mmCIF file of C-alpha atoms in Angstrom:
data_model
loop_
_atom_site.group_PDB
_atom_site.id
_atom_site.type_symbol
_atom_site.label_atom_id
_atom_site.label_comp_id
_atom_site.label_asym_id
_atom_site.label_seq_id
_atom_site.Cartn_x
_atom_site.Cartn_y
_atom_site.Cartn_z
ATOM 1 C CA UNK Y 1 -13.957 -15.292 -19.383
ATOM 2 C CA UNK Y 2 -12.447 -18.556 -18.274
ATOM 3 C CA UNK Y 3 -9.840 -19.104 -15.602
ATOM 4 C CA UNK Y 4 -6.351 -20.196 -16.550
ATOM 5 C CA UNK Y 5 -5.691 -22.464 -13.654
ATOM 6 C CA UNK Y 6 -8.050 -25.159 -12.522
ATOM 7 C CA UNK Y 7 -7.891 -27.888 -9.871
ATOM 8 C CA UNK Y 8 -9.082 -31.401 -9.808
ATOM 9 C CA UNK Y 9 -10.413 -33.144 -6.760
ATOM 10 C CA UNK Y 10 -11.913 -36.580 -6.336
ATOM 11 C CA UNK Y 11 -15.347 -36.434 -4.779
ATOM 12 C CA UNK Y 12 -15.464 -40.159 -4.238
ATOM 13 C CA UNK Y 13 -13.193 -43.072 -3.615
ATOM 14 C CA UNK Y 14 -12.749 -43.898 -7.260
ATOM 15 C CA UNK Y 15 -10.906 -41.396 -9.465
ATOM 16 C CA UNK Y 16 -12.117 -40.598 -12.991
ATOM 17 C CA UNK Y 17 -15.864 -40.565 -13.174
ATOM 18 C CA UNK Y 18 -16.268 -38.478 -10.022
ATOM 19 C CA UNK Y 19 -13.498 -36.007 -10.913
ATOM 20 C CA UNK Y 20 -14.204 -32.593 -12.527
ATOM 21 C CA UNK Y 21 -12.364 -29.337 -13.220
ATOM 22 C CA UNK Y 22 -13.327 -26.428 -11.046
ATOM 23 C CA UNK Y 23 -12.103 -22.858 -10.338
ATOM 24 C CA UNK Y 24 -8.847 -23.130 -8.465
ATOM 25 C CA UNK Y 25 -9.940 -22.192 -4.960
ATOM 26 C CA UNK Y 26 -8.958 -25.366 -3.103
ATOM 27 C CA UNK Y 27 -6.248 -25.363 -0.494
ATOM 28 C CA UNK Y 28 -5.211 -28.895 -1.500
ATOM 29 C CA UNK Y 29 -5.109 -31.084 -4.554
ATOM 30 C CA UNK Y 30 -4.403 -28.077 -6.787
ATOM 31 C CA UNK Y 31 -2.691 -28.376 -10.164
ATOM 32 C CA UNK Y 32 -1.408 -25.183 -11.820
ATOM 33 C CA UNK Y 33 -1.677 -25.476 -15.629
ATOM 34 C CA UNK Y 34 -0.787 -23.576 -18.722
ATOM 35 C CA UNK Y 35 -2.502 -23.725 -22.182
ATOM 36 C CA UNK Y 36 -0.539 -26.553 -23.705
ATOM 37 C CA UNK Y 37 -0.873 -30.310 -24.190
ATOM 38 C CA UNK Y 38 1.905 -31.141 -21.836
ATOM 39 C CA UNK Y 39 2.031 -31.631 -18.053
ATOM 40 C CA UNK Y 40 -0.851 -32.244 -15.709
ATOM 41 C CA UNK Y 41 -3.247 -30.127 -17.775
ATOM 42 C CA UNK Y 42 -2.397 -32.006 -20.945
ATOM 43 C CA UNK Y 43 -3.007 -35.297 -19.164
ATOM 44 C CA UNK Y 44 -6.351 -34.090 -17.879
ATOM 45 C CA UNK Y 45 -7.308 -32.709 -21.256
ATOM 46 C CA UNK Y 46 -6.466 -36.072 -22.865
ATOM 47 C CA UNK Y 47 -8.642 -37.757 -20.302
ATOM 48 C CA UNK Y 48 -11.514 -35.524 -21.292
ATOM 49 C CA UNK Y 49 -11.685 -33.695 -17.917
ATOM 50 C CA UNK Y 50 -11.364 -30.152 -19.213
ATOM 51 C CA UNK Y 51 -14.546 -28.224 -19.836
ATOM 52 C CA UNK Y 52 -13.622 -24.840 -21.430
ATOM 53 C CA UNK Y 53 -14.145 -24.016 -25.110
ATOM 54 C CA UNK Y 54 -11.398 -25.006 -27.616
ATOM 55 C CA UNK Y 55 -11.237 -21.426 -28.858
ATOM 56 C CA UNK Y 56 -9.984 -20.264 -25.463
ATOM 57 C CA UNK Y 57 -7.312 -22.947 -25.042
ATOM 58 C CA UNK Y 58 -4.524 -20.879 -26.646
ATOM 59 C CA UNK Y 59 -5.845 -17.399 -25.911
ATOM 60 C CA UNK Y 60 -3.366 -15.421 -23.874
ATOM 61 C CA UNK Y 61 -2.399 -12.074 -22.536
ATOM 62 C CA UNK Y 62 -5.483 -11.254 -20.532
ATOM 63 C CA UNK Y 63 -5.566 -10.475 -16.754
ATOM 64 C CA UNK Y 64 -7.399 -13.184 -14.959
ATOM 65 C CA UNK Y 65 -7.566 -14.620 -11.463
ATOM 66 C CA UNK Y 66 -5.056 -17.464 -11.081
ATOM 67 C CA UNK Y 67 -4.204 -20.163 -8.675
ATOM 68 C CA UNK Y 68 -1.767 -19.232 -6.000
ATOM 69 C CA UNK Y 69 -0.495 -22.719 -5.207
ATOM 70 C CA UNK Y 70 3.042 -23.629 -6.154
ATOM 71 C CA UNK Y 71 3.331 -26.803 -8.200
ATOM 72 C CA UNK Y 72 5.547 -28.084 -10.988
ATOM 73 C CA UNK Y 73 8.153 -25.363 -10.348
ATOM 74 C CA UNK Y 74 5.883 -22.319 -11.101
ATOM 75 C CA UNK Y 75 3.761 -20.036 -9.114
ATOM 76 C CA UNK Y 76 0.805 -18.572 -10.863
ATOM 77 C CA UNK Y 77 0.159 -14.879 -10.376
ATOM 78 C CA UNK Y 78 -3.180 -13.474 -9.367
ATOM 79 C CA UNK Y 79 -3.265 -11.248 -12.401
ATOM 80 C CA UNK Y 80 -1.518 -10.186 -15.551
ATOM 81 C CA UNK Y 81 0.579 -13.231 -16.547
ATOM 82 C CA UNK Y 82 0.575 -14.868 -19.962
ATOM 83 C CA UNK Y 83 -1.003 -18.329 -19.770
ATOM 84 C CA UNK Y 84 0.401 -19.559 -23.014
ATOM 85 C CA UNK Y 85 3.956 -20.191 -21.793
ATOM 86 C CA UNK Y 86 5.548 -21.695 -18.733
ATOM 87 C CA UNK Y 87 8.641 -19.517 -19.382
ATOM 88 C CA UNK Y 88 6.566 -16.334 -19.250
ATOM 89 C CA UNK Y 89 4.766 -17.528 -16.182
ATOM 90 C CA UNK Y 90 7.988 -18.180 -14.376
ATOM 91 C CA UNK Y 91 9.381 -14.794 -15.398
ATOM 92 C CA UNK Y 92 6.318 -12.954 -14.096
ATOM 93 C CA UNK Y 93 6.461 -14.939 -10.791
ATOM 94 C CA UNK Y 94 10.080 -13.862 -10.356
ATOM 95 C CA UNK Y 95 9.219 -10.250 -10.985
ATOM 96 C CA UNK Y 96 6.426 -10.359 -8.470
ATOM 97 C CA UNK Y 97 8.588 -11.905 -5.819
ATOM 98 C CA UNK Y 98 11.291 -9.241 -6.324
ATOM 99 C CA UNK Y 99 8.860 -6.397 -5.669
ATOM 100 C CA UNK Y 100 7.809 -5.895 -2.049
ATOM 101 C CA UNK Y 101 4.144 -6.456 -1.289
ATOM 102 C CA UNK Y 102 2.198 -3.318 -0.907
ATOM 103 C CA UNK Y 103 4.051 -1.360 -3.618
ATOM 104 C CA UNK Y 104 1.432 0.470 -5.728
ATOM 105 C CA UNK Y 105 1.256 0.937 -9.416
ATOM 106 C CA UNK Y 106 0.040 3.680 -11.734
ATOM 107 C CA UNK Y 107 -3.548 2.839 -11.139
ATOM 108 C CA UNK Y 108 -3.126 4.092 -7.572
ATOM 109 C CA UNK Y 109 -2.167 7.560 -8.891
ATOM 110 C CA UNK Y 110 -5.096 7.522 -11.322
ATOM 111 C CA UNK Y 111 -7.486 6.622 -8.456
ATOM 112 C CA UNK Y 112 -6.268 9.451 -6.277
ATOM 113 C CA UNK Y 113 -7.059 11.858 -9.068
ATOM 114 C CA UNK Y 114 -10.412 10.473 -9.964
ATOM 115 C CA UNK Y 115 -11.914 9.094 -6.702
ATOM 116 C CA UNK Y 116 -13.056 11.625 -4.117
ATOM 117 C CA UNK Y 117 -12.452 9.278 -1.097
ATOM 118 C CA UNK Y 118 -8.762 8.784 -2.074
ATOM 119 C CA UNK Y 119 -8.210 12.502 -2.565
ATOM 120 C CA UNK Y 120 -9.918 13.129 0.819
ATOM 121 C CA UNK Y 121 -7.552 10.699 2.526
ATOM 122 C CA UNK Y 122 -4.312 12.172 1.268
ATOM 123 C CA UNK Y 123 -5.440 15.748 1.936
ATOM 124 C CA UNK Y 124 -6.444 14.793 5.509
ATOM 125 C CA UNK Y 125 -3.069 13.180 6.097
ATOM 126 C CA UNK Y 126 -1.229 16.140 4.691
ATOM 127 C CA UNK Y 127 -3.166 18.553 6.929
ATOM 128 C CA UNK Y 128 -2.456 16.482 9.994
ATOM 129 C CA UNK Y 129 1.217 16.334 9.170
ATOM 130 C CA UNK Y 130 1.387 20.108 8.732
ATOM 131 C CA UNK Y 131 -0.451 20.685 12.000
ATOM 132 C CA UNK Y 132 2.057 18.406 13.769
ATOM 133 C CA UNK Y 133 4.995 20.304 12.262
ATOM 134 C CA UNK Y 134 3.609 23.655 13.260
ATOM 135 C CA UNK Y 135 3.075 22.459 16.828
ATOM 136 C CA UNK Y 136 6.253 20.424 17.494
ATOM 137 C CA UNK Y 137 8.708 21.432 14.740
ATOM 138 C CA UNK Y 138 11.853 23.509 15.081
ATOM 139 C CA UNK Y 139 10.100 26.675 13.907
ATOM 140 C CA UNK Y 140 11.640 26.901 10.459
ATOM 141 C CA UNK Y 141 9.340 29.080 8.252
ATOM 142 C CA UNK Y 142 10.254 27.458 4.995
ATOM 143 C CA UNK Y 143 11.258 23.892 5.972
ATOM 144 C CA UNK Y 144 12.894 21.203 3.941
ATOM 145 C CA UNK Y 145 10.563 18.175 3.754
ATOM 146 C CA UNK Y 146 11.318 14.565 3.017
ATOM 147 C CA UNK Y 147 8.346 12.235 2.205
ATOM 148 C CA UNK Y 148 9.000 8.520 2.553
ATOM 149 C CA UNK Y 149 6.801 6.392 0.364
ATOM 150 C CA UNK Y 150 5.720 9.357 -1.646
ATOM 151 C CA UNK Y 151 3.761 7.472 -4.317
ATOM 152 C CA UNK Y 152 2.980 9.915 -7.240
ATOM 153 C CA UNK Y 153 3.735 12.854 -4.861
ATOM 154 C CA UNK Y 154 0.256 14.221 -4.276
ATOM 155 C CA UNK Y 155 0.493 14.201 -0.507
ATOM 156 C CA UNK Y 156 4.012 15.695 -0.600
ATOM 157 C CA UNK Y 157 2.881 18.468 -2.890
ATOM 158 C CA UNK Y 158 0.005 19.281 -0.561
ATOM 159 C CA UNK Y 159 2.369 19.514 2.446
ATOM 160 C CA UNK Y 160 4.826 21.573 0.365
ATOM 161 C CA UNK Y 161 2.098 24.133 -0.464
ATOM 162 C CA UNK Y 162 0.640 24.348 3.060
ATOM 163 C CA UNK Y 163 3.979 24.807 4.765
ATOM 164 C CA UNK Y 164 5.576 27.002 2.108
ATOM 165 C CA UNK Y 165 8.448 24.603 2.011
ATOM 166 C CA UNK Y 166 11.713 25.634 0.390
ATOM 167 C CA UNK Y 167 12.285 22.104 -0.926
ATOM 168 C CA UNK Y 168 10.522 18.735 -0.782
ATOM 169 C CA UNK Y 169 11.897 15.458 -1.840
ATOM 170 C CA UNK Y 170 9.810 12.245 -2.126
ATOM 171 C CA UNK Y 171 11.291 8.774 -2.101
ATOM 172 C CA UNK Y 172 9.229 6.190 -4.040
ATOM 173 C CA UNK Y 173 10.094 2.574 -4.761
ATOM 174 C CA UNK Y 174 8.510 2.165 -8.203
ATOM 175 C CA UNK Y 175 9.365 4.175 -11.344
ATOM 176 C CA UNK Y 176 5.795 3.529 -12.607
ATOM 177 C CA UNK Y 177 4.312 5.742 -9.887
ATOM 178 C CA UNK Y 178 6.931 8.407 -10.390
ATOM 179 C CA UNK Y 179 6.089 8.500 -14.083
ATOM 180 C CA UNK Y 180 2.396 8.834 -13.208
ATOM 181 C CA UNK Y 181 2.967 12.046 -11.173
ATOM 182 C CA UNK Y 182 1.348 15.270 -12.292
ATOM 183 C CA UNK Y 183 2.786 18.772 -12.334
ATOM 184 C CA UNK Y 184 4.702 19.515 -9.120
ATOM 185 C CA UNK Y 185 5.112 22.809 -7.260
ATOM 186 C CA UNK Y 186 8.426 24.466 -7.671
ATOM 187 C CA UNK Y 187 10.961 22.828 -5.313
ATOM 188 C CA UNK Y 188 9.178 19.470 -5.288
ATOM 189 C CA UNK Y 189 10.725 16.386 -6.853
ATOM 190 C CA UNK Y 190 10.409 12.635 -6.735
ATOM 191 C CA UNK Y 191 13.339 10.183 -6.704
ATOM 192 C CA UNK Y 192 13.370 6.400 -6.873
ATOM 193 C CA UNK Y 193 14.664 4.565 -3.896
ATOM 194 C CA UNK Y 194 14.041 2.291 -0.921
ATOM 195 C CA UNK Y 195 12.794 4.064 2.224
ATOM 196 C CA UNK Y 196 14.619 1.646 4.414
ATOM 197 C CA UNK Y 197 18.054 2.432 2.915
ATOM 198 C CA UNK Y 198 20.324 5.417 2.468
ATOM 199 C CA UNK Y 199 19.744 7.557 -0.645
ATOM 200 C CA UNK Y 200 22.193 9.948 -2.239
ATOM 201 C CA UNK Y 201 19.470 12.657 -2.557
ATOM 202 C CA UNK Y 202 19.008 12.647 1.219
ATOM 203 C CA UNK Y 203 21.726 14.685 3.004
ATOM 204 C CA UNK Y 204 21.923 13.712 6.687
ATOM 205 C CA UNK Y 205 20.795 16.221 9.204
ATOM 206 C CA UNK Y 206 19.187 18.613 6.646
ATOM 207 C CA UNK Y 207 15.424 18.104 6.796
ATOM 208 C CA UNK Y 208 13.044 19.816 9.206
ATOM 209 C CA UNK Y 209 10.131 17.454 8.629
ATOM 210 C CA UNK Y 210 10.065 13.782 7.476
ATOM 211 C CA UNK Y 211 6.739 12.213 6.683
ATOM 212 C CA UNK Y 212 5.776 8.570 6.352
ATOM 213 C CA UNK Y 213 2.081 8.675 5.679
ATOM 214 C CA UNK Y 214 0.162 5.363 5.144
ATOM 215 C CA UNK Y 215 3.422 3.387 4.580
ATOM 216 C CA UNK Y 216 4.614 2.118 7.929
ATOM 217 C CA UNK Y 217 2.061 -0.668 8.004
ATOM 218 C CA UNK Y 218 3.395 -1.995 4.676
ATOM 219 C CA UNK Y 219 6.971 -2.593 5.854
ATOM 220 C CA UNK Y 220 8.397 -5.763 7.290
ATOM 221 C CA UNK Y 221 10.873 -3.806 9.418
ATOM 222 C CA UNK Y 222 9.615 -0.215 9.945
ATOM 223 C CA UNK Y 223 12.478 0.404 12.362
ATOM 224 C CA UNK Y 224 14.833 0.604 9.266
ATOM 225 C CA UNK Y 225 12.770 3.357 7.832
ATOM 226 C CA UNK Y 226 12.599 5.282 11.080
ATOM 227 C CA UNK Y 227 16.349 5.010 11.423
ATOM 228 C CA UNK Y 228 16.732 6.662 8.017
ATOM 229 C CA UNK Y 229 14.170 9.382 9.036
ATOM 230 C CA UNK Y 230 16.149 10.130 12.228
ATOM 231 C CA UNK Y 231 19.351 10.393 10.212
ATOM 232 C CA UNK Y 232 17.841 12.843 7.785
ATOM 233 C CA UNK Y 233 16.370 15.212 10.439
ATOM 234 C CA UNK Y 234 17.965 18.327 11.884
ATOM 235 C CA UNK Y 235 18.139 18.353 15.689
ATOM 236 C CA UNK Y 236 14.577 19.209 16.800
ATOM 237 C CA UNK Y 237 13.195 18.095 13.480
ATOM 238 C CA UNK Y 238 9.884 16.187 13.399
ATOM 239 C CA UNK Y 239 8.960 12.774 12.036
ATOM 240 C CA UNK Y 240 5.221 12.248 11.280
ATOM 241 C CA UNK Y 241 3.721 8.855 10.398
ATOM 242 C CA UNK Y 242 0.181 7.659 9.956
ATOM 243 C CA UNK Y 243 -1.500 4.299 9.578
ATOM 244 C CA UNK Y 244 -5.000 2.807 9.859
ATOM 245 C CA UNK Y 245 -6.358 1.948 13.283
ATOM 246 C CA UNK Y 246 -6.328 -1.837 13.605
ATOM 247 C CA UNK Y 247 -10.045 -2.438 14.041
ATOM 248 C CA UNK Y 248 -11.101 -0.125 11.206
ATOM 249 C CA UNK Y 249 -8.373 -1.547 9.014
ATOM 250 C CA UNK Y 250 -9.921 -4.987 9.273
ATOM 251 C CA UNK Y 251 -13.547 -3.784 8.974
ATOM 252 C CA UNK Y 252 -12.941 -1.622 5.913
ATOM 253 C CA UNK Y 253 -10.953 -4.399 4.273
ATOM 254 C CA UNK Y 254 -13.871 -6.788 4.755
ATOM 255 C CA UNK Y 255 -16.251 -4.223 3.297
ATOM 256 C CA UNK Y 256 -14.054 -3.680 0.258
ATOM 257 C CA UNK Y 257 -13.300 -0.125 1.053
ATOM 258 C CA UNK Y 258 -9.614 -0.696 0.700
ATOM 259 C CA UNK Y 259 -7.228 -3.588 0.177
ATOM 260 C CA UNK Y 260 -5.406 -4.487 3.427
ATOM 261 C CA UNK Y 261 -3.799 -7.786 2.235
ATOM 262 C CA UNK Y 262 -0.401 -6.187 1.986
ATOM 263 C CA UNK Y 263 -0.318 -4.788 5.501
ATOM 264 C CA UNK Y 264 2.551 -6.516 7.242
ATOM 265 C CA UNK Y 265 1.746 -5.693 10.846
ATOM 266 C CA UNK Y 266 -0.659 -3.708 13.027
ATOM 267 C CA UNK Y 267 1.036 -0.608 14.403
ATOM 268 C CA UNK Y 268 -0.272 0.852 17.690
ATOM 269 C CA UNK Y 269 0.945 3.542 20.042
ATOM 270 C CA UNK Y 270 3.201 1.343 22.138
ATOM 271 C CA UNK Y 271 4.857 -0.263 19.122
ATOM 272 C CA UNK Y 272 5.521 3.134 17.499
ATOM 273 C CA UNK Y 273 7.057 4.528 20.741
ATOM 274 C CA UNK Y 274 9.349 1.485 20.867
ATOM 275 C CA UNK Y 275 10.405 1.971 17.241
ATOM 276 C CA UNK Y 276 10.967 5.690 17.817
ATOM 277 C CA UNK Y 277 13.126 5.045 20.880
ATOM 278 C CA UNK Y 278 15.176 2.579 18.865
ATOM 279 C CA UNK Y 279 15.756 5.114 16.166
ATOM 280 C CA UNK Y 280 16.870 7.899 18.606
ATOM 281 C CA UNK Y 281 13.594 9.791 18.356
ATOM 282 C CA UNK Y 282 11.350 11.043 21.150
ATOM 283 C CA UNK Y 283 7.655 10.310 20.740
ATOM 284 C CA UNK Y 284 5.756 13.517 21.433
ATOM 285 C CA UNK Y 285 2.235 12.949 20.128
ATOM 286 C CA UNK Y 286 -0.251 10.189 19.390
ATOM 287 C CA UNK Y 287 -3.841 10.759 18.337
ATOM 288 C CA UNK Y 288 -6.521 9.368 16.140
ATOM 289 C CA UNK Y 289 -8.097 11.229 13.195
ATOM 290 C CA UNK Y 290 -10.661 10.939 10.424
ATOM 291 C CA UNK Y 291 -13.968 10.402 12.186
ATOM 292 C CA UNK Y 292 -15.662 7.469 10.393
ATOM 293 C CA UNK Y 293 -18.990 9.060 9.585
ATOM 294 C CA UNK Y 294 -17.236 12.063 8.019
ATOM 295 C CA UNK Y 295 -14.630 9.928 6.276
ATOM 296 C CA UNK Y 296 -17.385 7.828 4.672
ATOM 297 C CA UNK Y 297 -19.092 10.795 2.950
ATOM 298 C CA UNK Y 298 -16.580 11.045 0.088
ATOM 299 C CA UNK Y 299 -17.403 7.411 -0.823
ATOM 300 C CA UNK Y 300 -20.846 8.747 -1.533
ATOM 301 C CA UNK Y 301 -19.300 11.495 -3.641
ATOM 302 C CA UNK Y 302 -20.183 14.141 -1.090
ATOM 303 C CA UNK Y 303 -17.323 16.579 -0.911
ATOM 304 C CA UNK Y 304 -15.749 17.102 2.501
ATOM 305 C CA UNK Y 305 -12.937 19.709 2.883
ATOM 306 C CA UNK Y 306 -10.018 18.392 4.913
ATOM 307 C CA UNK Y 307 -10.251 21.406 7.124
ATOM 308 C CA UNK Y 308 -13.888 20.600 7.999
ATOM 309 C CA UNK Y 309 -13.017 16.989 8.846
ATOM 310 C CA UNK Y 310 -10.086 18.239 11.004
ATOM 311 C CA UNK Y 311 -12.507 20.511 12.881
ATOM 312 C CA UNK Y 312 -14.752 17.609 13.606
ATOM 313 C CA UNK Y 313 -11.766 15.550 14.812
ATOM 314 C CA UNK Y 314 -10.662 18.339 17.153
ATOM 315 C CA UNK Y 315 -14.163 18.658 18.596
ATOM 316 C CA UNK Y 316 -14.720 14.964 19.239
ATOM 317 C CA UNK Y 317 -11.192 13.794 20.085
ATOM 318 C CA UNK Y 318 -11.214 14.850 23.692
ATOM 319 C CA UNK Y 319 -14.356 12.739 24.242
ATOM 320 C CA UNK Y 320 -12.815 9.230 24.719
ATOM 321 C CA UNK Y 321 -16.127 7.571 23.949
ATOM 322 C CA UNK Y 322 -15.556 8.435 20.273
ATOM 323 C CA UNK Y 323 -12.057 6.857 20.073
ATOM 324 C CA UNK Y 324 -13.282 3.703 18.373
ATOM 325 C CA UNK Y 325 -14.861 5.788 15.578
ATOM 326 C CA UNK Y 326 -11.587 7.367 14.324
ATOM 327 C CA UNK Y 327 -10.164 5.273 11.429
ATOM 328 C CA UNK Y 328 -6.538 6.497 11.361
ATOM 329 C CA UNK Y 329 -3.707 6.970 13.793
ATOM 330 C CA UNK Y 330 -1.122 9.827 13.818
ATOM 331 C CA UNK Y 331 2.353 9.357 15.395
ATOM 332 C CA UNK Y 332 4.696 12.280 15.950
ATOM 333 C CA UNK Y 333 8.282 11.998 17.055
ATOM 334 C CA UNK Y 334 11.086 14.526 17.402
ATOM 335 C CA UNK Y 335 14.842 14.161 17.023
ATOM 336 C CA UNK Y 336 16.625 14.864 20.198
#
């Protein structure tokens, strides 16, 4: 499989004989091309500088790595664009720019059903959210739950079942993920919307629990989302958010355990408390969860019940020496 965008750099003082086409990884001197005989690529091809087979020159429609430099009025996508047309390339670039970074697609839902470590993560988050509601919530036996950034609804459904919720509504940005959802418990539904804006399905002051699990780090302005959460809560209602711990976020990203390139900002306790205060919420709980050695076992396809992992967290959490070994953070705030 050959790349669709290449770059040319002069290795010596004289251009031409010392110039060759290479994978487009350079931060300078990069030329984005499409499979045609026009433009910079056509010029290079005429000069005999291109080195891929003729049969691949007009082949299109495959997902390949592409150059990310912006030249000649187009910006190549990292994947999925059609290399045979500038028009299609420009259209895909526009689509990509209109969708916020960090928004998942249907493959995320498929992964959570098929990969044990992804299922373990959402079940652990759901259990911690339920524990926080039981401890700090208004005491409603069958609460109404709002899940912000619900993806395909797996976490929301887990919370709904554990709390015996009367109704749960999940807000998700992309229709592709909503369409990828499986069967939902009675009273659960997903609606498309932006978590930082008002939604007609969300009646102000009517939810006992609002969750934002593994989404706050993806937002450019998480304060907007927290303002919507505060507006949706009943007095005494609870807002629960989670995000990776900063150090482990970077380490696991380097190891390829998850993709962290779409994380907008590192959220810590002080930043969350400031955001909560700005939204009219009172921060009531901060803790870390998911002890790293336990959280790694599902990557080895060793099943770990969320309840067992929570028991380990509870046993080790009081010992501050273990703080660096918890990979996630839990934030809990209450509406005054």
